[in-house]
Short mmCIF file of C-alpha atoms and ligand atoms in Angstrom, two decimals:
data_model
loop_
_atom_site.label_atom_id
_atom_site.label_comp_id
_atom_site.label_asym_id
_atom_site.label_seq_id
_atom_site.Cartn_x
_atom_site.Cartn_y
_atom_site.Cartn_z
CA MET A 1 91.77 157.60 143.53
CA HIS A 2 91.18 157.72 139.82
CA THR A 3 93.35 158.25 136.76
CA GLN A 4 92.90 157.74 133.04
CA VAL A 5 95.83 155.35 132.58
CA GLY A 6 97.40 153.38 135.43
CA ILE A 7 100.96 152.49 134.42
CA ILE A 8 102.73 149.67 136.25
CA GLY A 9 106.54 149.92 136.02
CA ALA A 10 108.90 152.90 135.63
CA GLY A 11 111.37 151.38 133.18
CA PRO A 12 111.76 152.88 129.70
CA ALA A 13 108.33 151.57 128.59
CA GLY A 14 106.31 152.99 131.51
CA LEU A 15 108.13 156.33 131.61
CA LEU A 16 107.93 156.90 127.85
CA LEU A 17 104.24 155.99 127.80
CA GLY A 18 103.57 158.47 130.62
CA HIS A 19 105.49 161.10 128.67
CA LEU A 20 103.59 160.56 125.39
CA LEU A 21 100.23 160.54 127.18
CA HIS A 22 101.13 163.77 128.97
CA LEU A 23 101.81 165.44 125.61
CA LYS A 24 98.22 164.59 124.63
CA GLY A 25 96.86 165.93 127.94
CA ILE A 26 96.02 162.46 129.25
CA ASP A 27 96.69 161.81 132.92
CA SER A 28 98.41 158.76 134.31
CA VAL A 29 99.83 157.42 137.55
CA ILE A 30 103.08 155.43 137.36
CA LEU A 31 103.68 152.80 140.05
CA GLU A 32 107.17 151.34 140.51
CA ARG A 33 108.21 148.57 142.89
CA ARG A 34 111.86 149.58 143.26
CA ASN A 35 113.38 152.80 144.50
CA HIS A 36 114.51 155.67 142.31
CA GLU A 37 118.26 154.92 142.58
CA TYR A 38 117.84 151.24 141.74
CA VAL A 39 115.92 152.05 138.55
CA ILE A 40 118.58 154.55 137.43
CA ASP A 41 121.62 152.49 138.32
CA ARG A 42 120.66 149.27 136.52
CA VAL A 43 123.26 148.73 133.80
CA ARG A 44 121.51 147.73 130.59
CA ALA A 45 122.08 147.89 126.84
CA GLY A 46 122.85 151.20 125.20
CA VAL A 47 121.98 151.30 121.52
CA LEU A 48 119.13 153.47 120.22
CA GLU A 49 117.67 152.96 116.77
CA GLN A 50 117.19 155.98 114.52
CA PHE A 51 113.43 155.80 115.18
CA THR A 52 113.88 155.95 118.98
CA VAL A 53 116.12 159.00 118.64
CA ASP A 54 113.60 160.61 116.27
CA LEU A 55 110.77 159.92 118.73
CA MET A 56 112.72 161.35 121.67
CA THR A 57 113.63 164.38 119.57
CA GLN A 58 110.10 164.99 118.41
CA THR A 59 108.74 164.75 121.95
CA GLY A 60 111.28 167.06 123.57
CA VAL A 61 113.44 164.68 125.65
CA GLU A 62 116.49 164.76 123.39
CA ALA A 63 118.70 167.57 124.76
CA ARG A 64 121.22 165.41 126.67
CA LEU A 65 121.02 162.59 124.12
CA HIS A 66 122.23 164.97 121.42
CA ARG A 67 124.95 166.38 123.70
CA GLU A 68 126.28 163.15 125.22
CA GLY A 69 125.04 160.34 122.95
CA MET A 70 127.38 159.09 120.24
CA ARG A 71 126.06 158.76 116.69
CA HIS A 72 127.48 155.68 114.93
CA ASP A 73 127.31 155.57 111.15
CA SER A 74 128.86 152.12 110.96
CA LEU A 75 129.82 148.95 112.79
CA TYR A 76 132.28 146.10 112.29
CA LEU A 77 131.68 142.40 111.84
CA SER A 78 134.82 140.55 112.87
CA PHE A 79 135.76 136.93 112.14
CA ALA A 80 138.83 134.90 111.20
CA GLY A 81 141.01 137.66 112.64
CA ARG A 82 139.68 140.50 110.45
CA ARG A 83 137.24 143.35 111.01
CA HIS A 84 134.84 144.11 108.17
CA HIS A 85 133.32 147.57 107.96
CA VAL A 86 129.51 147.80 107.66
CA PRO A 87 128.59 151.36 106.57
CA LEU A 88 125.13 151.55 108.15
CA ALA A 89 124.32 155.12 107.11
CA GLU A 90 125.54 154.67 103.54
CA LEU A 91 123.44 151.51 103.15
CA THR A 92 120.25 152.95 104.66
CA GLY A 93 119.97 156.42 103.16
CA GLY A 94 121.59 158.17 106.13
CA LYS A 95 120.20 156.33 109.16
CA ALA A 96 122.43 155.58 112.12
CA ILE A 97 122.37 154.18 115.64
CA TYR A 98 123.17 156.14 118.80
CA VAL A 99 125.14 154.82 121.74
CA TYR A 100 123.46 156.22 124.85
CA GLY A 101 122.95 154.08 127.97
CA GLN A 102 119.46 152.92 128.74
CA ASN A 103 119.84 154.32 132.26
CA GLU A 104 120.51 157.75 130.72
CA VAL A 105 117.26 157.47 128.75
CA VAL A 106 115.50 156.54 132.00
CA LYS A 107 117.04 159.55 133.80
CA ASP A 108 115.89 161.94 131.05
CA LEU A 109 112.36 160.51 131.10
CA MET A 110 112.22 160.74 134.92
CA ASP A 111 113.24 164.40 134.76
CA ALA A 112 110.56 165.01 132.13
CA ARG A 113 108.00 163.28 134.35
CA ILE A 114 108.95 165.29 137.41
CA ALA A 115 108.67 168.51 135.38
CA THR A 116 105.04 167.67 134.55
CA GLY A 117 104.13 167.26 138.24
CA ARG A 118 102.23 164.08 137.37
CA PRO A 119 102.44 161.21 139.90
CA LEU A 120 105.28 158.65 139.89
CA HIS A 121 105.33 156.50 143.03
CA TYR A 122 108.38 154.40 143.92
CA GLU A 123 108.60 151.48 146.34
CA VAL A 124 104.97 150.45 146.04
CA GLN A 125 104.35 146.86 147.18
CA ASN A 126 101.95 144.01 146.36
CA VAL A 127 100.65 145.48 143.12
CA SER A 128 97.68 143.61 141.61
CA VAL A 129 95.21 144.31 138.79
CA HIS A 130 91.43 143.83 139.00
CA ASN A 131 88.31 143.93 136.80
CA ILE A 132 90.30 144.14 133.58
CA ASP A 133 87.24 142.96 131.63
CA SER A 134 85.16 145.91 132.83
CA SER A 135 85.33 149.56 131.76
CA LYS A 136 86.73 150.54 135.19
CA PRO A 137 89.69 148.31 135.95
CA ALA A 138 91.62 148.93 139.18
CA ILE A 139 95.11 148.57 140.54
CA HIS A 140 95.59 147.64 144.20
CA TYR A 141 98.89 148.30 145.93
CA GLU A 142 100.53 149.20 149.20
CA ALA A 143 102.40 152.45 149.76
CA ASP A 144 103.93 153.49 153.09
CA GLY A 145 102.13 150.57 154.75
CA LYS A 146 98.70 151.74 153.49
CA GLN A 147 96.47 149.77 151.11
CA GLU A 148 95.47 151.84 148.07
CA GLU A 149 93.06 151.42 145.18
CA LEU A 150 93.59 153.24 141.89
CA LYS A 151 90.64 153.14 139.50
CA CYS A 152 91.58 153.60 135.84
CA ASP A 153 90.13 153.67 132.36
CA PHE A 154 93.08 151.58 131.13
CA ILE A 155 95.99 149.72 132.69
CA ALA A 156 99.38 149.59 130.98
CA GLY A 157 101.51 146.64 132.06
CA CYS A 158 105.04 148.03 131.68
CA ASP A 159 106.45 145.94 134.52
CA GLY A 160 109.12 144.02 132.65
CA PHE A 161 109.64 140.31 132.23
CA HIS A 162 109.17 139.41 135.92
CA GLY A 163 106.13 141.63 136.52
CA ILE A 164 102.59 140.75 137.54
CA CYS A 165 100.72 141.97 134.45
CA ARG A 166 101.54 139.19 131.99
CA PRO A 167 100.26 136.47 134.41
CA ALA A 168 97.08 138.56 134.88
CA LEU A 169 96.16 138.24 131.17
CA GLY A 170 94.55 134.88 131.91
CA ASP A 171 94.32 131.77 129.75
CA ALA A 172 93.54 133.31 126.37
CA VAL A 173 97.18 134.10 125.58
CA THR A 174 99.92 132.06 123.96
CA PHE A 175 103.61 132.29 124.87
CA TYR A 176 106.34 131.65 122.31
CA ASP A 177 109.69 130.93 123.90
CA LYS A 178 113.24 130.07 122.90
CA ILE A 179 116.08 129.67 125.36
CA TYR A 180 119.65 129.89 124.11
CA PRO A 181 122.38 127.57 125.38
CA PHE A 182 124.63 130.50 126.35
CA GLY A 183 124.64 133.85 128.13
CA TRP A 184 126.75 137.02 127.99
CA LEU A 185 129.34 138.01 130.52
CA GLY A 186 129.39 141.82 130.37
CA ILE A 187 131.75 144.40 131.83
CA LEU A 188 131.99 148.17 132.07
CA ALA A 189 135.63 149.22 132.06
CA GLU A 190 137.39 152.48 132.75
CA ALA A 191 139.15 152.54 129.39
CA ALA A 192 138.87 154.83 126.38
CA PRO A 193 137.10 153.03 123.49
CA SER A 194 139.79 151.92 121.02
CA SER A 195 137.39 151.78 118.07
CA GLU A 196 134.94 154.42 116.90
CA ALA A 197 132.39 151.72 116.01
CA LEU A 198 130.96 148.61 117.70
CA VAL A 199 132.70 145.32 116.86
CA TYR A 200 130.58 142.13 116.74
CA THR A 201 132.98 139.18 116.76
CA TYR A 202 132.53 135.53 115.81
CA HIS A 203 135.50 133.68 117.27
CA GLU A 204 136.43 130.03 117.61
CA ARG A 205 136.21 130.51 121.39
CA GLY A 206 132.74 132.06 121.06
CA PHE A 207 131.00 135.42 120.46
CA ALA A 208 132.44 138.70 121.77
CA LEU A 209 131.28 142.32 121.46
CA PHE A 210 133.10 145.61 121.78
CA SER A 211 130.88 148.57 122.68
CA MET A 212 131.17 151.77 124.70
CA ARG A 213 129.29 154.21 126.89
CA SER A 214 131.37 157.39 126.70
CA PRO A 215 134.80 158.63 125.59
CA ARG A 216 136.17 157.15 128.85
CA ILE A 217 134.12 153.96 129.28
CA THR A 218 134.29 150.76 127.25
CA ARG A 219 131.48 148.15 127.40
CA LEU A 220 132.44 144.58 126.49
CA TYR A 221 130.76 141.20 126.41
CA PHE A 222 131.63 137.59 125.63
CA GLN A 223 129.63 134.40 125.32
CA VAL A 224 129.68 132.02 128.33
CA PRO A 225 127.53 129.05 129.44
CA PRO A 226 124.06 130.31 130.44
CA ASP A 227 124.42 129.62 134.17
CA GLU A 228 128.04 130.78 134.43
CA ASP A 229 129.03 131.91 137.93
CA ILE A 230 130.56 135.40 137.68
CA ASP A 231 132.78 134.58 140.69
CA LYS A 232 134.62 132.13 138.45
CA TRP A 233 135.91 135.12 136.48
CA PRO A 234 138.52 137.27 138.22
CA ASP A 235 139.25 140.51 136.35
CA ASP A 236 142.52 139.25 134.86
CA ALA A 237 140.84 136.18 133.42
CA ILE A 238 138.11 138.36 131.88
CA TRP A 239 140.69 140.58 130.14
CA ASP A 240 142.64 137.57 128.99
CA GLU A 241 139.52 136.09 127.34
CA MET A 242 138.35 139.45 125.92
CA LEU A 243 141.73 140.03 124.29
CA LYS A 244 141.87 136.50 122.86
CA ARG A 245 138.48 136.86 121.20
CA LEU A 246 138.46 140.52 120.15
CA SER A 247 142.04 141.17 118.96
CA THR A 248 142.45 141.21 115.19
CA GLN A 249 145.43 140.51 112.94
CA ASP A 250 145.95 144.20 112.12
CA GLY A 251 146.91 144.75 115.77
CA TRP A 252 143.57 146.22 116.90
CA LYS A 253 142.43 145.34 120.43
CA PRO A 254 140.37 146.94 123.19
CA ASN A 255 142.08 149.17 125.72
CA VAL A 256 142.32 147.52 129.12
CA GLY A 257 141.27 149.34 132.29
CA ARG A 258 139.72 148.95 135.73
CA ILE A 259 136.53 146.87 135.65
CA LEU A 260 133.69 148.89 137.18
CA ASN A 261 130.90 146.37 136.89
CA LYS A 262 130.52 142.75 135.74
CA ASN A 263 127.61 140.36 135.39
CA VAL A 264 126.21 137.41 133.42
CA THR A 265 122.90 137.65 131.54
CA ALA A 266 120.99 134.63 130.24
CA MET A 267 119.51 134.92 126.75
CA ARG A 268 116.07 134.13 125.42
CA SER A 269 113.51 135.06 122.81
CA PHE A 270 109.95 135.34 124.15
CA VAL A 271 106.64 136.66 122.79
CA THR A 272 103.16 136.97 124.34
CA GLU A 273 100.19 136.89 121.96
CA PRO A 274 97.99 138.87 122.15
CA MET A 275 99.61 141.62 124.22
CA ARG A 276 96.29 142.48 125.80
CA ALA A 277 93.29 141.18 127.74
CA GLY A 278 90.29 143.47 128.29
CA ARG A 279 91.61 146.85 129.39
CA LEU A 280 95.05 145.58 130.39
CA TYR A 281 97.67 146.31 127.70
CA LEU A 282 101.27 145.06 127.85
CA ALA A 283 104.23 147.00 126.47
CA GLY A 284 107.98 146.34 126.46
CA ASP A 285 109.68 143.48 128.29
CA SER A 286 106.44 142.42 130.03
CA ALA A 287 105.27 141.23 126.60
CA HIS A 288 108.48 140.14 124.89
CA ILE A 289 112.19 139.55 125.35
CA VAL A 290 114.87 139.57 122.67
CA PRO A 291 118.42 138.30 123.01
CA PRO A 292 120.74 141.33 123.28
CA THR A 293 122.64 140.61 120.04
CA GLY A 294 120.78 143.23 117.99
CA ALA A 295 120.36 145.64 120.96
CA LYS A 296 116.63 145.86 120.27
CA GLY A 297 114.97 145.56 123.73
CA LEU A 298 114.61 149.25 124.52
CA ASN A 299 113.70 150.11 120.93
CA LEU A 300 110.88 147.58 120.87
CA ALA A 301 109.56 148.99 124.14
CA ALA A 302 109.56 152.42 122.47
CA SER A 303 107.63 151.24 119.40
CA ASP A 304 105.04 149.45 121.60
CA VAL A 305 104.34 152.53 123.67
CA LEU A 306 104.12 154.75 120.60
CA HIS A 307 101.37 152.50 119.22
CA LEU A 308 99.66 152.29 122.61
CA ALA A 309 99.79 156.04 123.26
CA ARG A 310 98.35 156.72 119.79
CA ALA A 311 95.53 154.25 120.41
CA ILE A 312 94.68 155.70 123.83
CA ALA A 313 94.83 159.27 122.50
CA SER A 314 92.55 158.28 119.63
CA PHE A 315 90.06 156.82 122.14
CA TYR A 316 89.93 160.03 124.18
CA GLY A 317 89.82 162.18 121.06
CA THR A 318 87.13 160.32 119.12
CA GLY A 319 85.57 157.78 121.49
CA LYS A 320 86.57 155.06 119.01
CA THR A 321 88.32 151.86 120.13
CA ASP A 322 89.57 150.70 116.71
CA LEU A 323 93.25 151.54 117.34
CA LEU A 324 93.05 150.00 120.82
CA ASP A 325 91.53 146.85 119.33
CA GLN A 326 94.33 146.73 116.74
CA TYR A 327 97.12 147.58 119.22
CA SER A 328 98.34 144.03 119.79
CA ASP A 329 98.38 143.11 116.08
CA THR A 330 100.08 146.38 115.14
CA ALA A 331 102.77 146.07 117.81
CA LEU A 332 103.35 142.38 117.11
CA GLN A 333 104.19 142.99 113.45
CA ARG A 334 107.34 144.84 114.49
CA VAL A 335 107.93 142.54 117.46
CA TRP A 336 108.11 139.45 115.24
CA LYS A 337 110.33 141.08 112.62
CA THR A 338 112.63 142.22 115.41
CA GLN A 339 112.55 138.76 116.97
CA ARG A 340 113.58 137.32 113.64
CA PHE A 341 116.51 139.71 113.30
CA SER A 342 117.71 139.29 116.90
CA TRP A 343 117.55 135.51 116.55
CA TRP A 344 119.39 135.71 113.22
CA MET A 345 122.21 137.89 114.63
CA THR A 346 122.44 135.56 117.62
CA GLN A 347 122.71 132.34 115.67
CA THR A 348 125.08 133.87 113.12
CA LEU A 349 127.58 135.08 115.72
CA HIS A 350 127.53 132.50 118.55
CA ARG A 351 128.97 129.04 118.90
CA PHE A 352 126.44 126.39 119.88
CA PRO A 353 127.35 123.49 122.18
CA ASP A 354 125.83 120.86 119.83
CA GLU A 355 127.45 122.11 116.62
CA ASN A 356 130.01 120.14 114.66
CA PRO A 357 132.98 121.28 112.53
CA PHE A 358 130.67 121.54 109.50
CA ASP A 359 128.51 124.07 111.33
CA TYR A 360 131.57 126.13 112.27
CA LYS A 361 132.79 126.28 108.68
CA ARG A 362 129.28 127.07 107.43
CA GLN A 363 128.97 129.96 109.89
CA LEU A 364 132.30 131.38 108.71
CA ALA A 365 131.10 131.08 105.12
CA ASP A 366 127.88 132.83 106.10
CA LEU A 367 129.86 135.79 107.49
CA ASP A 368 132.15 135.78 104.47
CA TYR A 369 129.09 135.92 102.21
CA ILE A 370 127.40 138.72 104.22
CA THR A 371 130.46 140.95 104.33
CA GLY A 372 131.11 140.39 100.62
CA SER A 373 127.59 141.13 99.41
CA ARG A 374 126.09 144.60 99.27
CA ALA A 375 122.60 143.03 99.22
CA ALA A 376 123.25 141.03 102.40
CA LEU A 377 124.92 143.99 104.13
CA THR A 378 121.99 146.22 103.22
CA SER A 379 119.56 143.76 104.77
CA LEU A 380 121.64 143.64 107.95
CA ALA A 381 121.98 147.43 108.04
CA GLU A 382 118.29 148.23 107.54
CA ASN A 383 117.35 145.88 110.37
CA TYR A 384 120.15 147.06 112.65
CA VAL A 385 119.29 150.78 112.39
CA GLY A 386 115.64 149.77 112.78
CA LEU A 387 112.90 149.12 110.24
CA PRO A 388 110.99 152.24 109.16
CA LEU A 389 108.33 153.48 111.59
CA ASP A 390 106.24 156.64 111.41
CA VAL A 391 107.02 158.66 114.55
CA SER A 392 104.39 161.33 114.04
CA PHE A 393 102.38 161.70 117.23
N1 APR B 1 104.98 146.53 140.45
C1 APR B 1 105.54 147.70 140.06
N2 APR B 1 106.63 147.76 139.28
C2 APR B 1 107.16 146.61 138.88
C3 APR B 1 106.62 145.36 139.22
C4 APR B 1 105.48 145.34 140.05
N3 APR B 1 104.90 144.20 140.44
N4 APR B 1 107.37 144.39 138.66
C5 APR B 1 108.34 145.00 137.99
N5 APR B 1 108.24 146.34 138.11
C6 APR B 1 109.11 147.37 137.53
C7 APR B 1 110.58 147.01 137.57
O1 APR B 1 111.17 147.30 138.82
C8 APR B 1 111.15 147.88 136.45
O2 APR B 1 111.57 149.13 136.91
O3 APR B 1 108.82 147.52 136.17
C9 APR B 1 109.95 148.06 135.51
C10 APR B 1 110.17 147.35 134.19
O4 APR B 1 111.25 147.95 133.51
P1 APR B 1 112.20 147.16 132.48
O5 APR B 1 112.49 145.81 133.01
O6 APR B 1 113.32 148.06 132.17
O7 APR B 1 111.26 146.93 131.21
P2 APR B 1 110.75 147.93 130.07
O8 APR B 1 110.38 149.25 130.63
O9 APR B 1 109.77 147.14 129.29
O10 APR B 1 112.02 148.24 129.20
C11 APR B 1 112.49 147.39 128.22
O11 APR B 1 114.49 147.26 129.39
O12 APR B 1 114.96 145.11 130.13
C12 APR B 1 115.35 146.12 129.31
O13 APR B 1 116.46 145.20 127.52
C13 APR B 1 115.24 145.64 127.95
O14 APR B 1 115.90 147.56 126.94
C14 APR B 1 114.76 146.82 127.26
C15 APR B 1 113.95 147.60 128.16
C1 PHB B 2 125.80 147.69 124.73
O1 PHB B 2 126.50 148.67 124.47
O2 PHB B 2 125.48 147.43 125.91
C2 PHB B 2 125.31 146.80 123.66
C3 PHB B 2 125.61 147.11 122.35
C4 PHB B 2 125.18 146.28 121.34
C5 PHB B 2 124.44 145.15 121.64
C6 PHB B 2 124.15 144.84 122.96
C7 PHB B 2 124.58 145.67 123.97
O3 PHB B 2 124.04 144.34 120.65
#
């Protein structure tokens, strides 16, 4: 079997790459370890930057996003019992973020893939990559008990943080890593969102976040120790803690409802440099992880695959490899700026186990400064809606 681009992983990165390549008439095979339902049902973050929405719109996978997604022109920063309005659109010349679950993006991209008739294989086992330093790399895998070989011109490693592609880059790569001394306990609740905007809260008891998925579903998080056992948190205790941290002096609080899903996620910042070896190119979580505080994971995956798809299309169009050779440097410029912002949001809004009362007061002063300064708010807003990126493709 042969294809132009062998894509490993059918998360947002792999599916979007397949979609962009299809629009340029480039064929690909997508190989996914899990089954279709598992990939769709994974509950993940749900904030799209303006650029991601623009890219989806320009490439024709925006219909449901515009019907069901919720445009947010602002957010709140909350501390010392008060919510402070951050007018994102006003501060960024009209840009906004869109609340639309990552699994909805994945569903839309799967439908687009199916409509093209191009291959997407689920439940493939023992995937490995070979000859990445040659012009004909190959992917080996098992499907329905049969051993298969897929010869490619290029391999895209879109297999997430625990995939096999990053280890296959070999020794010439450097990993930059930061582990945070906390995680997030997250819930989906059957409760109408009680605020029209997200609320990021710095509280004495630790960080908390109010978000949503739909007019009926609220999404909430709070900071816990990184290895917290979710079984230690019965539903009543979760609501008790959520209400303590999120409620503000003006009487605002989240609506309480049945908890549909709960879990604990550890937090880290991680970057692979370069994001490539030979003809194996990484994109998305296989190359980098951000803490969820800025909701950037999916958006970074989208900017990686836009750069990669452009580079591959340029190769087939002109025979030139210059964009492919620059891919890692180009992608990493945005990756590092986004890492900086996600780290900054994280350290500004969380309590650290080794901090002292000085640190606590300083963090409050930091938030007081940010919410009182148009310059500081503008910096936050332009990073939060996403730094400018040309989506032409
Ligand atoms: N073979 C085939 N598929 C694999 C393998 C493998 N060996 N290992 C992992 N996969 C699949 C996973 O099952 C998953 O479906 O690769 C996919 C990777 O998807 P994601 O983890 O969603 O990563 P990515 O597409 O880069 O999307 C980044 O996802 O993790 C969130 O917050 C992150 O929003 C960000 C986005
Ligand atoms: C979410 O809605 O899941 C969400 C929102 C904002 C974040 C992280 C997650 O920063």
